[in-house]
C-alpha positions as a LaTeX table, in Angstrom:
\begin{tabular}{lrrr}
\hline
Residue & $x$ (\AA) & $y$ (\AA) & $z$ (\AA) \\
\hline
Met1 & 0.00 & $-0.20$ & $-0.01$ \\
Arg2 & 1.49 & 3.50 & $-1.04$ \\
Met3 & 0.27 & 6.35 & 1.03 \\
Leu4 & $-0.19$ & 9.87 & $-0.24$ \\
Val5 & 1.43 & 13.15 & 0.80 \\
Val6 & $-1.90$ & 14.33 & 2.10 \\
Gln7 & $-2.13$ & 11.14 & 4.28 \\
Tyr8 & 1.41 & 11.91 & 5.90 \\
Ile9 & 0.25 & 15.58 & 6.44 \\
Ser10 & $-2.88$ & 14.28 & 8.28 \\
Ile11 & $-1.07$ & 11.95 & 10.38 \\
Val12 & 1.42 & 14.59 & 11.56 \\
Val13 & $-1.33$ & 17.25 & 12.04 \\
Val14 & $-3.66$ & 14.64 & 14.11 \\
Ser15 & $-0.77$ & 13.42 & 16.06 \\
Gly16 & 0.06 & 17.13 & 17.05 \\
Leu17 & $-3.58$ & 17.60 & 17.89 \\
Met18 & $-3.42$ & 14.56 & 20.18 \\
Phe19 & $-0.29$ & 15.87 & 21.93 \\
Tyr20 & $-2.07$ & 19.40 & 22.19 \\
Val21 & $-4.94$ & 17.63 & 23.79 \\
Phe22 & $-2.91$ & 16.22 & 26.33 \\
Ser23 & $-0.83$ & 19.41 & 27.12 \\
Lys24 & $-4.23$ & 21.20 & 27.57 \\
Tyr25 & $-5.20$ & 18.45 & 30.36 \\
Arg26 & $-1.93$ & 18.60 & 31.88 \\
Asp27 & $-2.34$ & 22.60 & 32.27 \\
Gly28 & $-6.01$ & 22.23 & 33.75 \\
His29 & $-7.91$ & 23.25 & 30.93 \\
Leu30 & $-9.56$ & 19.88 & 30.07 \\
Glu31 & $-11.15$ & 17.32 & 32.29 \\
Trp32 & $-10.33$ & 13.51 & 32.13 \\
Gly33 & $-13.65$ & 12.69 & 30.44 \\
Asp34 & $-13.26$ & 15.50 & 27.63 \\
Val35 & $-9.46$ & 14.14 & 27.12 \\
Leu36 & $-11.01$ & 10.74 & 26.47 \\
Phe37 & $-13.65$ & 11.87 & 24.01 \\
Trp38 & $-11.21$ & 14.15 & 21.85 \\
Glu39 & $-8.28$ & 11.50 & 21.95 \\
Ala40 & $-10.91$ & 8.80 & 20.90 \\
Leu41 & $-12.15$ & 11.07 & 18.11 \\
Leu42 & $-8.59$ & 11.92 & 17.13 \\
Leu43 & $-7.82$ & 8.27 & 17.21 \\
Val44 & $-10.60$ & 7.46 & 14.61 \\
Met45 & $-9.23$ & 10.36 & 12.66 \\
Leu46 & $-5.72$ & 8.85 & 12.65 \\
Val47 & $-6.95$ & 5.43 & 11.59 \\
Leu48 & $-8.88$ & 7.08 & 8.82 \\
Ser49 & $-6.07$ & 8.93 & 7.82 \\
Cys50 & $-4.08$ & 5.55 & 7.36 \\
Phe51 & $-6.64$ & 3.33 & 5.61 \\
Pro52 & $-9.11$ & 5.92 & 3.94 \\
Val53 & $-10.08$ & 3.57 & 1.07 \\
Glu54 & $-10.41$ & 0.34 & 3.06 \\
Ile55 & $-12.50$ & 2.16 & 5.62 \\
Ser56 & $-14.72$ & 4.25 & 3.28 \\
Leu57 & $-15.77$ & 0.92 & 1.32 \\
Glu58 & $-16.42$ & $-0.82$ & 4.50 \\
Val59 & $-18.78$ & 2.09 & 5.93 \\
Lys60 & $-20.21$ & 2.19 & 2.44 \\
Arg61 & $-20.92$ & $-1.63$ & 2.54 \\
Ile62 & $-22.62$ & $-1.33$ & 6.10 \\
Leu63 & $-24.80$ & 1.53 & 5.11 \\
Gly64 & $-25.66$ & 0.63 & 1.75 \\
Ile65 & $-24.60$ & 4.13 & 0.10 \\
Ser66 & $-23.41$ & 3.84 & $-3.19$ \\
Arg67 & $-19.98$ & 5.89 & $-2.73$ \\
Gly68 & $-17.49$ & 5.42 & 0.05 \\
Leu69 & $-16.68$ & 8.86 & 0.54 \\
Asp70 & $-20.49$ & 9.69 & 0.44 \\
Ala71 & $-20.77$ & 7.39 & 3.39 \\
Leu72 & $-17.73$ & 9.05 & 5.53 \\
Phe73 & $-19.71$ & 12.11 & 4.99 \\
Val74 & $-22.93$ & 10.82 & 6.26 \\
Val75 & $-20.87$ & 9.57 & 9.48 \\
Ala76 & $-19.18$ & 12.88 & 9.74 \\
Ile77 & $-22.23$ & 15.05 & 9.80 \\
Gly78 & $-23.76$ & 12.79 & 12.17 \\
Leu79 & $-20.66$ & 12.94 & 14.63 \\
Ala80 & $-20.62$ & 16.69 & 13.94 \\
Tyr81 & $-24.44$ & 16.85 & 15.26 \\
Leu82 & $-23.65$ & 14.85 & 18.28 \\
Met83 & $-20.76$ & 17.19 & 18.91 \\
Ile84 & $-23.18$ & 20.22 & 18.40 \\
Phe85 & $-25.47$ & 18.58 & 20.86 \\
Arg86 & $-22.99$ & 18.28 & 23.52 \\
Val87 & $-21.91$ & 21.80 & 23.25 \\
Tyr88 & $-25.66$ & 22.85 & 23.58 \\
Leu89 & $-26.15$ & 20.88 & 26.60 \\
Ala90 & $-22.79$ & 22.52 & 28.43 \\
Val91 & $-24.25$ & 25.84 & 27.36 \\
Asp92 & $-27.61$ & 25.17 & 28.49 \\
Arg93 & $-26.23$ & 23.96 & 31.90 \\
Ala94 & $-24.07$ & 27.03 & 32.35 \\
Glu95 & $-27.04$ & 29.12 & 31.69 \\
Arg96 & $-28.98$ & 27.50 & 34.33 \\
Glu97 & $-26.31$ & 27.82 & 37.14 \\
Ile98 & $-25.72$ & 31.36 & 36.34 \\
Thr99 & $-29.39$ & 32.11 & 36.56 \\
Glu100 & $-29.42$ & 30.39 & 39.86 \\
Leu101 & $-26.58$ & 31.95 & 41.09 \\
Thr102 & $-27.99$ & 35.36 & 40.32 \\
Arg103 & $-31.22$ & 34.69 & 42.07 \\
Lys104 & $-29.22$ & 33.75 & 45.18 \\
Ile105 & $-27.14$ & 36.66 & 44.91 \\
Ala106 & $-30.08$ & 38.80 & 44.51 \\
Ile107 & $-31.86$ & 37.28 & 47.57 \\
Glu108 & $-29.08$ & 37.75 & 49.92 \\
Leu109 & $-28.49$ & 41.30 & 48.75 \\
Glu110 & $-32.03$ & 42.02 & 49.48 \\
Glu111 & $-31.34$ & 40.57 & 52.87 \\
Ile112 & $-28.45$ & 42.83 & 53.58 \\
Asn113 & $-30.37$ & 45.67 & 52.35 \\
Glu114 & $-32.96$ & 44.95 & 54.83 \\
Arg115 & $-30.68$ & 44.50 & 57.49 \\
Leu116 & $-29.08$ & 47.83 & 56.87 \\
Arg117 & $-32.18$ & 49.63 & 56.71 \\
Asn118 & $-33.36$ & 48.11 & 60.04 \\
Met119 & $-29.83$ & 48.94 & 61.57 \\
Glu120 & $-30.62$ & 52.72 & 60.30 \\
Glu121 & $-33.73$ & 52.93 & 61.65 \\
Lys122 & $-32.58$ & 51.89 & 65.34 \\
Leu123 & $-30.00$ & 54.66 & 65.08 \\
\hline
\end{tabular}
């Protein structure tokens, strides 16, 4: 099997991204679950880079799509939707936490203001 230049480039790029993800974990920017997710995705990309024709033909056979490249695009679009959904859930969770914290701060601020007014009335 003869590899193309683009395969070598993709192997180098994906390997660099794998090291980058580990460095982000080491620096504390990523949690272990995120590292596992990204490393698994990058590992799949690395395998796809090494065996693009064989994998696309197998995916084509499994999905029953006429061309291998079309099959890979279908799988990639599905994975992209899963990743977008994951980001949506994270943003929604952050919004809910911000709303809850804002409510708690507003309630505590109102209680502090009431205590100050009571203290001023006593003086």
